[in-house]
Coordinates of C-alpha atoms and ligand atoms in Angstrom, one line a residue:
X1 CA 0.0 0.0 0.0
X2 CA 1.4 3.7 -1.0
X3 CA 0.0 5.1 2.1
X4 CA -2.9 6.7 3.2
X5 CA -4.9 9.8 1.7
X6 CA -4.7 13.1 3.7
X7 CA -6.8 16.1 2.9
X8 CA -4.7 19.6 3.7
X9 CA -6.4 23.0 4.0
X10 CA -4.7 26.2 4.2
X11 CA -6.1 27.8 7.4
X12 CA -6.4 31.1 6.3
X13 CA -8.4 30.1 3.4
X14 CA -10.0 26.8 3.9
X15 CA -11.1 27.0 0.2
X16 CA -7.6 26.3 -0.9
X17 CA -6.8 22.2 -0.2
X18 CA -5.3 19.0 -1.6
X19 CA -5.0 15.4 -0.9
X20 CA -1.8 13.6 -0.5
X21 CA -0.5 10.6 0.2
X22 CA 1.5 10.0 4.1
X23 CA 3.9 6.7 3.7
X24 CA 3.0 4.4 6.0
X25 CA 6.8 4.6 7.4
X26 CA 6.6 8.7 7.5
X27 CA 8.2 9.3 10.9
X28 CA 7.8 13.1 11.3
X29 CA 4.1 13.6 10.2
X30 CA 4.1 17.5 11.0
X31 CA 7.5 17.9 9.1
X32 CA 5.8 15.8 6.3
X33 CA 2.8 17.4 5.9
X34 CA 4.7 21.5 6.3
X35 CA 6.7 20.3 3.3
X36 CA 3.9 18.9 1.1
X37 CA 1.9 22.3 1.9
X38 CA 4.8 24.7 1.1
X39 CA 5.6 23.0 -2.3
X40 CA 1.2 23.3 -3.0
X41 CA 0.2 26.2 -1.6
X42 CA 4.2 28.0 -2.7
X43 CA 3.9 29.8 0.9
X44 CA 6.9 30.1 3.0
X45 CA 6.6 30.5 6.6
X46 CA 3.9 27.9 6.9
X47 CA 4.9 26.4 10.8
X48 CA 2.0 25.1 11.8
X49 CA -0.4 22.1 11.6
X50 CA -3.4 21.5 13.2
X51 CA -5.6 18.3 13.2
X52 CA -9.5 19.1 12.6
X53 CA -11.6 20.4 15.6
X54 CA -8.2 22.9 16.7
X55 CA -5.6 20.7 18.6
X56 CA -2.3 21.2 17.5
X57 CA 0.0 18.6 15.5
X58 CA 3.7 18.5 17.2
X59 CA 7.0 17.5 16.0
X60 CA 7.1 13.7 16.2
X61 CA 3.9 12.8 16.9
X62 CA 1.9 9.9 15.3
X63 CA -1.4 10.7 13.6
X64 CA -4.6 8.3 14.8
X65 CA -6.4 6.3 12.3
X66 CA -9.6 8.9 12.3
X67 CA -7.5 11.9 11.5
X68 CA -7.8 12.7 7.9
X69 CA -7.7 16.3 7.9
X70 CA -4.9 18.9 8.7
X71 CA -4.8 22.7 8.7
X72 CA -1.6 24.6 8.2
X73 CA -1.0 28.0 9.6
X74 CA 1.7 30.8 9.3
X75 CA 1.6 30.7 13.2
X76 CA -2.2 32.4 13.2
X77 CA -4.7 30.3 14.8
X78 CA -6.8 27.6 14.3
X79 CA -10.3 29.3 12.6
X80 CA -11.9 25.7 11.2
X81 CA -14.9 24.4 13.6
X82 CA -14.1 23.8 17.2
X83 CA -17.1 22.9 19.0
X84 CA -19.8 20.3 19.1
X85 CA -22.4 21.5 16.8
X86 CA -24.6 23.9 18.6
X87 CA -28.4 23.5 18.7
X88 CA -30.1 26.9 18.5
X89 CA -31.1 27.3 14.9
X90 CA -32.7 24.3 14.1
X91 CA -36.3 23.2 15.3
X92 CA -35.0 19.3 16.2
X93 CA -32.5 18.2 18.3
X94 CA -29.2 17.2 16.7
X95 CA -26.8 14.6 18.5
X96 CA -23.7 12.5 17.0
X97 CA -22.6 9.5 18.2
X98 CA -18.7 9.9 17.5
X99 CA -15.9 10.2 19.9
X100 CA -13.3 8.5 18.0
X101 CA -14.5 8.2 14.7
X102 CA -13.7 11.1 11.9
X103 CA -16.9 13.1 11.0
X104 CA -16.9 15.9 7.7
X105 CA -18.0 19.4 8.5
X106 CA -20.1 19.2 5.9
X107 CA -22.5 16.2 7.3
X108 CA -22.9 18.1 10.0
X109 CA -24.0 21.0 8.3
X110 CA -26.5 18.8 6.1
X111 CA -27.8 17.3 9.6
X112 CA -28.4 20.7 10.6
X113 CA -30.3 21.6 7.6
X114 CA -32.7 18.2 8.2
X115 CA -32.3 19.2 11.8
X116 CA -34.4 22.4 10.9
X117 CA -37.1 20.9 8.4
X118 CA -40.6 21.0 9.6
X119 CA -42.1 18.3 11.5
X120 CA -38.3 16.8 12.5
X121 CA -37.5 16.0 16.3
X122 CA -34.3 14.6 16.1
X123 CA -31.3 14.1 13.7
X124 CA -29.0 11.7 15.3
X125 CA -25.5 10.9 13.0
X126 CA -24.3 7.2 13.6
X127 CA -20.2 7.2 14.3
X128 CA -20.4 6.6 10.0
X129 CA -22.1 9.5 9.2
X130 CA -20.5 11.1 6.4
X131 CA -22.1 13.7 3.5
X132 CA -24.4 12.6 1.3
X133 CA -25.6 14.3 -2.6
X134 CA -28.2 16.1 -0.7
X135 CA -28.9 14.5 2.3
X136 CA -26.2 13.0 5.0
X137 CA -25.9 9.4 5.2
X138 CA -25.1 7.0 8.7
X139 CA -28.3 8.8 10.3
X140 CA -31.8 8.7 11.4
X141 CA -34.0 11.2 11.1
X142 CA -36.6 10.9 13.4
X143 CA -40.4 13.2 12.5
X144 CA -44.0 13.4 12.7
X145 CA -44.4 12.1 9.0
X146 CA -42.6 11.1 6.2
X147 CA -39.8 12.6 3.7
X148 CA -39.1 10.3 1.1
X149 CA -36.0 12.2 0.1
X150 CA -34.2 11.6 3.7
X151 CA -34.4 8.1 2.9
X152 CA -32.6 8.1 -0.5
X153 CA -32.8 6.5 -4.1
X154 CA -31.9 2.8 -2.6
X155 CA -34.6 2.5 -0.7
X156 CA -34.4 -1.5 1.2
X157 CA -30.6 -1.4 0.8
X158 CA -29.3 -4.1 3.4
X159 CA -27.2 -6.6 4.1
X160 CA -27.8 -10.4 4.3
X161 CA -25.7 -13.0 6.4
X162 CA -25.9 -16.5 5.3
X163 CA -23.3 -19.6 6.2
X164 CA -22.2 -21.5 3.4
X165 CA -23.0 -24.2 5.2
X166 CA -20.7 -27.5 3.9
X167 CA -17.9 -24.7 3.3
X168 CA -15.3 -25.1 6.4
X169 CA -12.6 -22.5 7.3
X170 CA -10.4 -25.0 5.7
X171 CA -11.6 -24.0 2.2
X172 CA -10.3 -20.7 2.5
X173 CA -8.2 -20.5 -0.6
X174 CA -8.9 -16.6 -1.8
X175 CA -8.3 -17.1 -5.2
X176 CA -9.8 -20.5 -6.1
X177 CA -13.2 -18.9 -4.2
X178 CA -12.9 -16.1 -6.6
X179 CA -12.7 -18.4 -9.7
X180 CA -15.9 -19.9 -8.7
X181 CA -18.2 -17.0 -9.0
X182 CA -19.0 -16.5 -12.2
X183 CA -21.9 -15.5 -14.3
X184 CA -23.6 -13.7 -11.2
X185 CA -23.7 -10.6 -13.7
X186 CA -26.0 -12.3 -15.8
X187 CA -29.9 -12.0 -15.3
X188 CA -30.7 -15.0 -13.5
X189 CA -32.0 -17.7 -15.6
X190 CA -34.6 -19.0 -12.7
X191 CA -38.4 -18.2 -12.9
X192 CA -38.7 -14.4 -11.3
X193 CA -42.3 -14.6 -10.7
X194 CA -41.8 -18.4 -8.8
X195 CA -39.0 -16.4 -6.8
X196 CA -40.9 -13.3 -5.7
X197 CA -43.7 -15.3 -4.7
X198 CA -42.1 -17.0 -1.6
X199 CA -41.8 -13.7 -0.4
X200 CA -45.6 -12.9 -1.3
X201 CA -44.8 -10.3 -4.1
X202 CA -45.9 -10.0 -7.3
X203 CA -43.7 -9.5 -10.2
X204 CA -42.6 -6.2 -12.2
X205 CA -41.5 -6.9 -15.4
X206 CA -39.2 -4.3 -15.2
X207 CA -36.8 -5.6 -12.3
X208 CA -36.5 -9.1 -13.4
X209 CA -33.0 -8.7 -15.9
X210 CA -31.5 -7.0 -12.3
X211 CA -33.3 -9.7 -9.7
X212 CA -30.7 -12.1 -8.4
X213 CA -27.8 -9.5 -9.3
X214 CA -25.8 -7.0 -6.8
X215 CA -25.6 -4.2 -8.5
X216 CA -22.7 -1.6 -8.9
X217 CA -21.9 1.0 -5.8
X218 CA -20.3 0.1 -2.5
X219 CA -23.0 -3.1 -3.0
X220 CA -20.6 -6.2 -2.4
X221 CA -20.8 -9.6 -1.9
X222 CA -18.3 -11.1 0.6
X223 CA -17.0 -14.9 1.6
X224 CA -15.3 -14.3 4.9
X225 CA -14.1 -16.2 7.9
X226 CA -14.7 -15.8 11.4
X227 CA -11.6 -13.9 12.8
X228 CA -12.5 -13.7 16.3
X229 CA -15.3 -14.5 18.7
X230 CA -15.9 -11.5 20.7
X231 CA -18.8 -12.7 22.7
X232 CA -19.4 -17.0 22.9
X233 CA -22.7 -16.5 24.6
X234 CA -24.3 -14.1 21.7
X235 CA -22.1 -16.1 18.6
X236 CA -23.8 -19.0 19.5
X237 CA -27.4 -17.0 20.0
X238 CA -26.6 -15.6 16.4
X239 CA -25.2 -19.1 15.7
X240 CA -21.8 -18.1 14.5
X241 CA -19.1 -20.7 14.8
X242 CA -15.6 -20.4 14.4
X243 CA -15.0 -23.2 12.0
X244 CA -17.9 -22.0 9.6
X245 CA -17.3 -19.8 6.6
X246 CA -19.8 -17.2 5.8
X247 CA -21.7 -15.2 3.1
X248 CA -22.4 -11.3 3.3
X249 CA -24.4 -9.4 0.6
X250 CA -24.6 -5.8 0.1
X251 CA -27.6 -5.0 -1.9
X252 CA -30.6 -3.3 -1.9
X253 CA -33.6 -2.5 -4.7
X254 CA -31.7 -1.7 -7.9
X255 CA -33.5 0.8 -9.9
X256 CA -36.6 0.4 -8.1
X257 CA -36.0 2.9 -5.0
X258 CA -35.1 5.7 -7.4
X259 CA -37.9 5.3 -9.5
X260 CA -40.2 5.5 -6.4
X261 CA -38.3 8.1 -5.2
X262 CA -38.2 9.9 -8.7
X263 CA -42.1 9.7 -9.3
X264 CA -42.7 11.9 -5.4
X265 CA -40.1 14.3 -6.0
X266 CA -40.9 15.3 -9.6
X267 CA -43.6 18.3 -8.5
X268 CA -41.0 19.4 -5.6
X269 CA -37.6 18.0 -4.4
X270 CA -38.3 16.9 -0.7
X271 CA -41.9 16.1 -0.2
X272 CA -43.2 15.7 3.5
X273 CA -46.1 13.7 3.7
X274 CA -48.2 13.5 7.2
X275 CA -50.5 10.6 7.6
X276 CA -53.1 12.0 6.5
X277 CA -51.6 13.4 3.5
X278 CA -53.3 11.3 0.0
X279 CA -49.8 10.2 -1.2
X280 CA -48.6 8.7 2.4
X281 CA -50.1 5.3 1.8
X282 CA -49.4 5.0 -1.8
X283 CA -46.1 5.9 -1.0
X284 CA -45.6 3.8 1.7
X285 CA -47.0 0.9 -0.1
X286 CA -44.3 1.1 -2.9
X287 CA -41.6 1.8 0.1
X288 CA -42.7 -1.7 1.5
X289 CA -42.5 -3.7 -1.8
X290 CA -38.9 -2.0 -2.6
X291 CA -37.8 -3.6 1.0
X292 CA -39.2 -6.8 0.1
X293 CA -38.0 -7.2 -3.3
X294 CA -34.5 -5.7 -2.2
X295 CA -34.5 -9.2 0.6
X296 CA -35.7 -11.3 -2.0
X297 CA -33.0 -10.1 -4.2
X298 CA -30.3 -10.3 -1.6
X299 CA -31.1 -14.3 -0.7
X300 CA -31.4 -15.5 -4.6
X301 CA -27.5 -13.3 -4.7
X302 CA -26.8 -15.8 -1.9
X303 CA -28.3 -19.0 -3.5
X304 CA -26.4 -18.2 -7.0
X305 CA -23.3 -17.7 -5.2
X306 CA -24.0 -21.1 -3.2
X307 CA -24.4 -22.8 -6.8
X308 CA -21.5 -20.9 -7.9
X309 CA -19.6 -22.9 -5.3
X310 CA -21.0 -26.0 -4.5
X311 CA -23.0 -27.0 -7.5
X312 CA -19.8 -29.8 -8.7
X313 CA -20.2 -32.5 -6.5
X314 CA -22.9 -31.6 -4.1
X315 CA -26.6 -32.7 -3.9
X316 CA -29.4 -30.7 -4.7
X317 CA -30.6 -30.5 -1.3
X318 CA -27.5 -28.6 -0.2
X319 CA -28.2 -26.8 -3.2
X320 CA -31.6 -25.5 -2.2
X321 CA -30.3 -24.7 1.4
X322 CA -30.4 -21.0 2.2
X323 CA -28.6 -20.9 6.1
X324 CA -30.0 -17.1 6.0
X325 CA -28.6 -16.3 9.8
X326 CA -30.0 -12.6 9.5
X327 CA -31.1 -9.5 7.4
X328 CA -30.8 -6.3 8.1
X329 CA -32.1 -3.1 6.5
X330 CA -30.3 0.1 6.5
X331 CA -32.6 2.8 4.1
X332 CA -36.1 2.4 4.7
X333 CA -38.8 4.2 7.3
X334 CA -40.9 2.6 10.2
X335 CA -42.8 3.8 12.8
X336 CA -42.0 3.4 16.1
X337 CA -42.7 5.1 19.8
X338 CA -39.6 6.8 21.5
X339 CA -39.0 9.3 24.1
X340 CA -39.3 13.2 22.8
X341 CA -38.7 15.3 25.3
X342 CA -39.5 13.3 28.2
X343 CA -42.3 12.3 26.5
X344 CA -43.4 9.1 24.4
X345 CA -44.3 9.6 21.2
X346 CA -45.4 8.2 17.8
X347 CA -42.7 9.0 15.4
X348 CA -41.9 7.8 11.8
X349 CA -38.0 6.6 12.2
X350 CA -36.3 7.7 8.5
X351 CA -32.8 5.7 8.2
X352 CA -30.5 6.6 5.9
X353 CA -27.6 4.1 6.2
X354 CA -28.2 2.9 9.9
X355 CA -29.4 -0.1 10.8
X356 CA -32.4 -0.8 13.5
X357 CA -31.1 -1.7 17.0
X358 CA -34.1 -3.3 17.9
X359 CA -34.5 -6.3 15.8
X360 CA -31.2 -8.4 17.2
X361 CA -28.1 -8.7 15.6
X362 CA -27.0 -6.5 12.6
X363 CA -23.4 -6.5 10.4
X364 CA -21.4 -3.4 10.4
X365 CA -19.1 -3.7 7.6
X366 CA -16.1 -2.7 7.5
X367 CA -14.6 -2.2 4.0
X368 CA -13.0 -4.7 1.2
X369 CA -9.5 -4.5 3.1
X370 CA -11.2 -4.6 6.8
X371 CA -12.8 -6.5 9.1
X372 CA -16.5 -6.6 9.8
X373 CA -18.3 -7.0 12.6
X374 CA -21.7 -8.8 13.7
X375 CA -23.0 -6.3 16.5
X376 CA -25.8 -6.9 19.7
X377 CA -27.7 -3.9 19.9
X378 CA -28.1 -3.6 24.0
X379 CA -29.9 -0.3 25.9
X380 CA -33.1 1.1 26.0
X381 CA -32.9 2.5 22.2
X382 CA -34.0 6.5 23.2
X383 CA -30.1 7.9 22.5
X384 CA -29.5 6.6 19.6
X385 CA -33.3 6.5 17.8
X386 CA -33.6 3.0 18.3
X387 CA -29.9 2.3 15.3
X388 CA -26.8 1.7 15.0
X389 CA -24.0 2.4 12.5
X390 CA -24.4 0.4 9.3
X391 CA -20.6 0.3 8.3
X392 CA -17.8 1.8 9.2
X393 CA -18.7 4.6 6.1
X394 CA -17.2 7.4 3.9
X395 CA -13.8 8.8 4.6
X396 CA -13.1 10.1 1.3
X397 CA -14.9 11.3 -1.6
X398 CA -15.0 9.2 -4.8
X399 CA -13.4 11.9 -6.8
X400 CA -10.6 12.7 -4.8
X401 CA -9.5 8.9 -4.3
X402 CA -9.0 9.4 -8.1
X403 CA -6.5 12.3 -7.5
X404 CA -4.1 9.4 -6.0
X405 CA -5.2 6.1 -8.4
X406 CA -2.3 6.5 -10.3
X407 CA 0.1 5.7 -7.1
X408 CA -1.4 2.5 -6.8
X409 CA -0.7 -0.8 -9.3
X410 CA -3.8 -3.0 -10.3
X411 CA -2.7 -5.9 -8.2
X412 CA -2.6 -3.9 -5.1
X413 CA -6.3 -2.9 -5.5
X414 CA -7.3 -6.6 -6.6
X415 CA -5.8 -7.6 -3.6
X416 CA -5.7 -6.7 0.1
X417 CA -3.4 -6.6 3.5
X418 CA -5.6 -9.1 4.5
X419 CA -4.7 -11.6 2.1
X420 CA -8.8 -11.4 0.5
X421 CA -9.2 -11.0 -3.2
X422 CA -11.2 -8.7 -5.3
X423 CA -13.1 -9.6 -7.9
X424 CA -14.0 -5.9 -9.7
X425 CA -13.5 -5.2 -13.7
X426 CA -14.6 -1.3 -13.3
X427 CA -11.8 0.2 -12.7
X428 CA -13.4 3.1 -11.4
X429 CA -14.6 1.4 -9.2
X430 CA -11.6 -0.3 -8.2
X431 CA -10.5 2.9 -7.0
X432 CA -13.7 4.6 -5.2
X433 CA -13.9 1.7 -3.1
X434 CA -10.6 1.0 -2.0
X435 CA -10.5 -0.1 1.9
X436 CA -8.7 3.9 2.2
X437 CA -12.0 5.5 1.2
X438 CA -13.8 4.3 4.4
X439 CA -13.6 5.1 8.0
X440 CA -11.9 2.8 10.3
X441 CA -14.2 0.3 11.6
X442 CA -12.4 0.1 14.9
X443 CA -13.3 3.6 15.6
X444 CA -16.7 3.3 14.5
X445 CA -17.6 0.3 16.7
X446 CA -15.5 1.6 19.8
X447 CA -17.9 4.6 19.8
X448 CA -21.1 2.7 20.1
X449 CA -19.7 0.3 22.3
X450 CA -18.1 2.9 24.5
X451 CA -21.9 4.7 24.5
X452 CA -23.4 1.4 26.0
X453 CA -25.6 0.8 22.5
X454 CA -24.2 -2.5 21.0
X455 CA -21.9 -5.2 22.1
X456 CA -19.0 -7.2 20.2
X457 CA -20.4 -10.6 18.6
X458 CA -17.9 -11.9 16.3
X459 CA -15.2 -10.1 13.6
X460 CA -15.0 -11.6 10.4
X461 CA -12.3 -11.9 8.0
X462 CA -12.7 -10.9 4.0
X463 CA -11.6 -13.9 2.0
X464 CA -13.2 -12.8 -1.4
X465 CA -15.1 -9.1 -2.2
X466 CA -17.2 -9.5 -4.7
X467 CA -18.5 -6.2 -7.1
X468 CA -18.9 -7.2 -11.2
X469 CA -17.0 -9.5 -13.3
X470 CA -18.1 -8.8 -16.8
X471 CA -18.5 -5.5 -18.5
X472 CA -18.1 -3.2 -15.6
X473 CA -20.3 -0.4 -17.3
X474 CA -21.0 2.4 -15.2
X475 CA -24.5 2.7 -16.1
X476 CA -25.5 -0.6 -14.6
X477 CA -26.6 0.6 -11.7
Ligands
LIG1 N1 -17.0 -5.9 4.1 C1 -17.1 -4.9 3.2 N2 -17.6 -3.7 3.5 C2 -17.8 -2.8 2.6 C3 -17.3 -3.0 1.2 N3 -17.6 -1.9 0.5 C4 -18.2 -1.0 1.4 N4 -18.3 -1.6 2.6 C5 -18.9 -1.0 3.8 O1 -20.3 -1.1 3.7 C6 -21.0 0.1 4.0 C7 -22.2 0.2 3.1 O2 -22.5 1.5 2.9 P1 -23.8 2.0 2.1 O3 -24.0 3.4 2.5 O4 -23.5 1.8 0.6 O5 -25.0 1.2 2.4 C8 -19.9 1.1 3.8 O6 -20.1 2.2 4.7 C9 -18.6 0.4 4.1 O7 -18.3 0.6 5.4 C10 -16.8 -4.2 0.9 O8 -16.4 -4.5 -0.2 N5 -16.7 -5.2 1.9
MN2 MN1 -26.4 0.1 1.5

């Protein structure tokens, strides 16, 4: 690895910044970082750095994971944001779950703005909350009625967890996995219709080339091992074992959720619809199928990879056998009752990129090159809106991770430091989701676990990340 991306601002005019790269063996980070900014910004007399939020970078001293952006001075001070974001302005209460974790100014100023819409009690950013196009994601937004818009374009996003049940740790050979998966780019050859009816649905015509498929994005679908049991009791309650290998997919409704969102926000961009507004239903009701469809879609990814991988030599009934442990949904909008000032209320929960903490266990992935975890939601629910984070989200922007592509060789993005492969033909993509783009999952589970919302279950182990094998076109969705 070349080392990992910084973002440096001139103090005096924070319009002014760049990313670099910090070797991983730099021993002076200020001295590093001085240099780098003199030769961009062709100022002499910069002397100082400071770390975002004001504290002061000195002469030897390392940088922590979280920090990703630095402020240099001619000696004036520190004028970026110091303290917690302050609560006068907006209508709802705003809090953020992040001690350790990095969070962008700019998330917080788009939870501020939701923070302030009409109807909105509470805005509460997970320790992966991180800007969004419009809206900030890693949040819930908690409010009288509905905003479609808060809950995005990929409306039933989630994750599944399945074990690849006759697969033991022993298998574990990264690159023979990755040979196995093929032609899950393909519309699935099986009967949609018979498919979506387990799950009570009928079919669209429209989404059954995409049903079965996971789709472009930071969707994924990973073979990992168990790295560590954190908590026996809870493994075993979630029926994690050690010796088992696992299966997690990353996928949500394809086009569907931005059609549904499209068709609401055509007369105006963020819709609020009480209960008794005429669209609430309809819209709900099209909500609902997206989340259906987007689980349906998520097990048949699972049951084509199983095929993938056990179809020579195995019988059909290990074939048919989903081991679907759990499934989580991170984008979607429920009602619920929680405390509003001192008082219980009914409240529609929006989350955008959290998941619920009170339907058990719930994956918080880490990134291709990281670990991901299998979390306990534990507490009472009224701090953090009833969620947790649903990965250790966005560090970077896409855009700027392409400013430093070129320092990095193919193999060393097919591949990662923990020995895992990466099967990805889009090279663009390739780059925007390379394990440097995302926060550090460490960081994002010791917050919530230091705020007494979730415990430890069990750490897994990427052994194979899969995105898209053939063609690799952007407009894929
Ligand atoms: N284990 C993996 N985790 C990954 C990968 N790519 C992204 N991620 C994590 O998932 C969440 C999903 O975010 P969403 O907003 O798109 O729902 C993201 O924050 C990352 O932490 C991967 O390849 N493997
Ligand atoms: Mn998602």
């Amino acid at each position: 690895m070349p080392g990992r991306p910084l973002t440096i601002s001139l103090n005096a005019n924070q319009s002014k910044k760049f990313v670099c790269l910090l070797p991983d063996d730099t021993t002076n980070c200020k001295a590093f970082i001085l240099k780098e900014a003199r030769n961009k910004f062709r100022i002499k007399g910069l002397s100082h750095v400071f770390v975002q939020g004001g504290a002061e970078l000195h002469d030897e001293e390392a940088i922590r994971y979280d920090n990703s952006s630095f402020f240099v001075s001619k000696g004036e001070a520190y004028v970026g944001r110091t303290a917690a974001p302050s609560n006068t302005n907006q209508r709802g209460e705003i809090r953020i779950i992040a001690d350790k974790s990095f969070i962008d100014d700019k998330a917080i100023s788009q939870l501020k703005a939701v923070a302030s819409l009409p109807g909105v009690h509470l805005a509460c950013g997970m320790p992966d909350l991180h800007p969004g196009d419009r809206f900030p994601v890693g949040c819930v937004i908690v409010a009288d009625g509905v905003y479609p818009a808060l809950i995005g374009s990929d409306i039933g996003c989630g994750i599944g967890l399945y074990e690849l049940s006759s697969l033991s740790r022993s298998a574990a050979n990264p690159s023979k996995l990755a040979g196995l998966l093929r032609g899950l780019d393909e519309p699935w050859d099986g009967s949609a219709s018979q498919w979506l009816s387990h799950y009570g649905l009928p079919s669209r015509p429209e989404l059954e080339t995409s049903l079965g498929s996971v789709g472009l994005g930071n969707h994924f679908a990973e073979i990992c091992t168990v790295e560590r049991i954190v908590d026996e009791g809870l493994a075993q309650k979630s029926r994690i074992k050690s010796s088992a290998m696992y299966l997690l997919v990353h996928t949500g409704s394809r086009g569907l959720g931005s059609s549904i969102l499209a068709n609401v926000t055509r007369a105006e961009s963020n819709p609020y619809f009480s209960e008794q507004s005429s669209s609430f239903n309809s819209y709900l009701d099209e909500h609902d199928y997206a989340i259906k469809w987007a689980v349906s879609n998520r097990d048949l990814v699972a049951r084509r990879i199983q095929h993938c991988l056990f179809a020579p030599g195995t019988t059909d009934s290990e074939l048919d056998k989903l081991d679907k442990i759990l499934d989580v949904t991170h984008n979607s909008v429920s009602r619920s009752v929680l405390l509003i000032g001192g008082e219980k209320k009914d409240v529609w929960i929006h989350r955008k990129g959290a998941a619920p903490a009170d339907r058990g266990a719930t994956p918080c992935p880490g990134s291709r090159g990281d670990f991901s975890w299998l979390l306990e939601p534990v507490g009472d629910g009224h701090e953090n809106a009833h969620s947790l984070a649903h990965g250790a989200g966005r560090r970077h922007p896409r855009q700027v991770l392409h400013t430093i592509a070129n320092k990095y060789t193919k193999s060393s993005l097919t591949t990662t430091t923990l020995g895992s492969e990466v099967v990805c033909t889009d090279s663009d993509l390739l780059v925007e989701e390379m394990p440097e783009a995302y926060k550090s999952i460490q960081c994002v589970v010791d917050d919530m676990t230091d705020k007494g919302i979730c415990r430890g279950i069990a750490v897994l182990r990427p052994v194979v990340s899969y995105k898209v094998r053939e063609g690799g076109q952007r407009n894929k969705k």
